[in-house]
Tab-separated table of C-alpha atoms in Angstrom:
chain	number	residue	atom	x	y	z
A	2	MET	CA	209.999	120.501	104.311
A	3	ASP	CA	206.387	121.816	104.245
A	4	LEU	CA	206.855	125.045	102.481
A	5	THR	CA	205.474	125.485	99.208
A	6	LEU	CA	207.658	127.932	96.016
A	7	THR	CA	206.358	129.231	93.692
A	8	PRO	CA	207.767	129.704	89.781
A	9	LEU	CA	206.656	131.896	87.076
A	10	LYS	CA	206.748	128.474	85.400
A	11	GLY	CA	204.874	125.489	86.590
A	12	ASP	CA	202.989	124.311	89.003
A	13	ALA	CA	203.895	125.458	92.969
A	14	LYS	CA	205.334	122.325	94.758
A	15	THR	CA	206.747	121.957	98.894
A	16	LEU	CA	210.258	121.519	99.310
A	17	GLN	CA	210.160	118.322	99.858
A	18	GLN	CA	208.590	117.987	96.463
A	19	TRP	CA	211.222	120.763	94.435
A	20	LEU	CA	214.658	117.925	96.634
A	21	THR	CA	212.822	114.909	95.552
A	22	THR	CA	215.221	114.653	92.923
A	23	PHE	CA	218.556	117.403	93.551
A	24	HIS	CA	219.568	119.314	96.135
A	25	LEU	CA	219.187	123.982	94.899
A	26	ALA	CA	221.404	126.573	94.497
A	27	SER	CA	220.067	129.383	95.405
A	28	VAL	CA	220.312	133.011	95.073
A	29	VAL	CA	218.183	135.331	96.906
A	30	LEU	CA	217.796	138.604	95.718
A	31	ASP	CA	214.833	142.010	96.839
A	32	PRO	CA	215.056	142.747	93.220
A	33	PHE	CA	213.934	146.139	95.083
A	34	THR	CA	217.004	147.341	95.979
A	35	ASN	CA	220.530	148.423	94.537
A	36	GLU	CA	222.126	145.705	96.238
A	37	SER	CA	220.762	142.113	94.778
A	38	ALA	CA	220.318	144.573	91.081
A	39	TRP	CA	224.467	144.606	91.263
A	40	ILE	CA	224.852	140.772	91.951
A	41	LEU	CA	222.875	139.508	89.854
A	42	LYS	CA	224.868	138.967	86.919
A	43	THR	CA	227.770	137.367	88.815
A	44	ALA	CA	224.709	135.306	90.548
A	45	ALA	CA	223.893	134.223	87.043
A	46	ARG	CA	227.367	133.591	86.201
A	47	ILE	CA	228.186	131.483	89.325
A	48	LEU	CA	224.576	129.081	88.900
A	49	ARG	CA	225.688	128.946	84.978
A	50	GLN	CA	228.765	126.751	86.421
A	51	PHE	CA	225.977	124.307	88.143
A	52	SER	CA	224.106	124.333	85.486
A	53	GLY	CA	224.926	120.621	84.874
A	54	ALA	CA	224.943	119.186	87.793
A	55	ALA	CA	223.317	117.318	90.341
A	56	VAL	CA	221.697	120.504	91.744
A	57	ARG	CA	218.230	122.912	91.170
A	58	ILE	CA	220.325	126.217	90.192
A	59	ASN	CA	217.384	128.803	90.862
A	60	PHE	CA	216.765	132.226	91.853
A	61	ILE	CA	213.829	132.771	95.030
A	62	VAL	CA	212.790	136.693	94.264
A	63	THR	CA	210.924	138.729	96.646
A	64	CYS	CA	208.432	139.656	94.178
A	65	ASP	CA	204.826	138.995	92.781
A	66	ALA	CA	205.834	136.692	88.876
A	67	THR	CA	205.131	140.546	87.618
A	68	ASP	CA	208.132	142.416	89.402
A	69	ALA	CA	210.074	139.120	88.789
A	70	ARG	CA	210.593	138.772	85.290
A	71	ALA	CA	211.086	142.905	85.581
A	72	PHE	CA	214.187	142.705	87.481
A	73	LEU	CA	215.875	139.042	86.034
A	74	GLY	CA	214.924	140.332	82.377
A	75	PRO	CA	216.217	137.291	80.111
A	76	PHE	CA	217.372	135.780	83.594
A	77	ALA	CA	213.929	134.987	84.156
A	78	ASP	CA	214.119	132.180	81.358
A	79	GLU	CA	217.551	130.454	81.139
A	80	PHE	CA	216.830	130.150	84.914
A	81	LEU	CA	213.829	128.649	87.707
A	82	VAL	CA	213.010	131.401	89.495
A	83	PHE	CA	210.374	131.354	92.572
A	84	CYS	CA	208.883	134.498	93.993
A	85	ASP	CA	208.143	134.198	96.990
A	86	PRO	CA	207.075	137.851	97.760
A	87	ASP	CA	205.702	137.300	101.261
A	88	ARG	CA	209.335	136.020	102.074
A	89	VAL	CA	208.100	132.782	103.921
A	90	ALA	CA	210.842	131.156	101.666
A	91	VAL	CA	213.326	134.165	103.233
A	92	LYS	CA	212.094	133.415	106.434
A	93	ALA	CA	212.035	129.728	107.031
A	94	LEU	CA	215.774	130.148	105.327
A	95	GLY	CA	216.818	131.385	108.369
A	96	LEU	CA	218.727	135.131	106.403
A	97	ALA	CA	218.946	138.038	107.728
A	98	GLU	CA	220.142	140.123	104.523
A	99	LEU	CA	220.134	139.602	101.103
A	100	PRO	CA	221.408	139.158	98.088
A	101	ALA	CA	222.313	135.808	99.809
A	102	PHE	CA	223.569	132.512	97.973
A	103	VAL	CA	222.261	129.710	99.787
A	104	LEU	CA	223.171	125.478	99.505
A	105	ILE	CA	219.595	123.618	100.080
A	106	LYS	CA	220.120	119.208	100.585
A	107	SER	CA	217.733	117.350	99.544
A	108	ASP	CA	216.750	116.385	103.662
A	109	GLY	CA	215.488	120.366	103.749
A	110	SER	CA	218.812	121.703	105.660
A	111	VAL	CA	220.474	124.465	104.811
A	112	PRO	CA	224.579	123.887	105.855
A	113	ILE	CA	226.398	126.697	104.055
A	114	ALA	CA	224.858	130.449	103.881
A	115	ALA	CA	225.904	133.739	102.178
A	116	GLN	CA	224.592	137.096	103.214
A	117	GLY	CA	225.612	140.489	101.395
A	118	TRP	CA	228.052	139.980	99.239
A	119	THR	CA	231.743	138.787	100.412
A	120	SER	CA	233.443	136.790	97.636
A	121	ALA	CA	234.788	134.015	100.088
A	122	GLU	CA	231.750	133.846	102.224
A	123	TRP	CA	230.757	133.244	98.082
A	124	LYS	CA	233.187	130.940	97.274
A	125	GLU	CA	232.730	128.906	100.931
A	126	VAL	CA	229.073	128.305	99.249
A	127	ALA	CA	230.223	127.443	96.207
A	128	ALA	CA	232.953	124.844	97.125
A	129	ALA	CA	230.214	123.037	99.486
A	130	VAL	CA	227.886	122.631	96.389
A	131	ALA	CA	230.588	121.386	94.280
A	132	ALA	CA	231.793	118.831	96.890
A	133	LEU	CA	228.255	117.840	97.149
A	134	THR	CA	227.492	116.741	93.796
A	135	SER	CA	231.270	116.502	92.682
A	136	TRP	CA	231.768	119.614	89.855
A	137	SER	CA	233.995	121.955	89.339
A	138	ARG	CA	233.361	125.167	91.361
A	139	PRO	CA	233.048	128.396	89.760
A	140	THR	CA	236.302	131.503	89.521
A	141	ILE	CA	235.068	134.315	92.837
A	142	PRO	CA	235.698	136.602	92.931
A	143	ALA	CA	236.010	136.844	88.374
A	144	PRO	CA	236.718	140.417	86.701
A	145	GLY	CA	233.779	142.542	86.694
A	146	ASP	CA	232.375	141.032	89.592
A	147	PRO	CA	231.519	143.663	92.363
A	148	GLY	CA	233.063	145.591	95.656
A	149	SER	CA	232.155	143.420	99.306
A	150	PHE	CA	229.195	144.514	100.472
A	151	ARG	CA	226.862	144.242	102.963
A	152	GLY	CA	223.064	142.888	102.153
A	153	THR	CA	220.129	144.575	103.426
A	154	PRO	CA	216.954	143.656	105.260
A	155	ALA	CA	216.202	139.760	104.085
A	156	LEU	CA	213.111	140.684	106.197
A	157	VAL	CA	211.306	144.183	105.974
């Protein structure tokens, strides 16, 4: 809960402060890999489904603010974005591959995470977010989503 997350806009806060009111539904990306680029539009679509739910939808990107804005483009203004250039959050979340879709509950626990892109695993995370927030689930996979692929090493 001491982990500090720094958003593109606003001040850095501890995980405990970010979780005061809402859980976090985070898509974690490495902007320097093809795999994270391949899933970006799909991830944005999935996060949009939860935009009105009792959860903070966000991207965590393993780079500085300048690279995050360049990689995310208009998504940088649409979503809450945390920069994690030293991969401290990635390590704290216990991730081995990126991209990843992670549910962080208000108590700081991570009950479910999907790593790489397998629609069935991302669908399970989305179902957990939906159940926790009493919200509808996004369609996964949807037309235009990529085929399954392994992620890249999260801690390089």
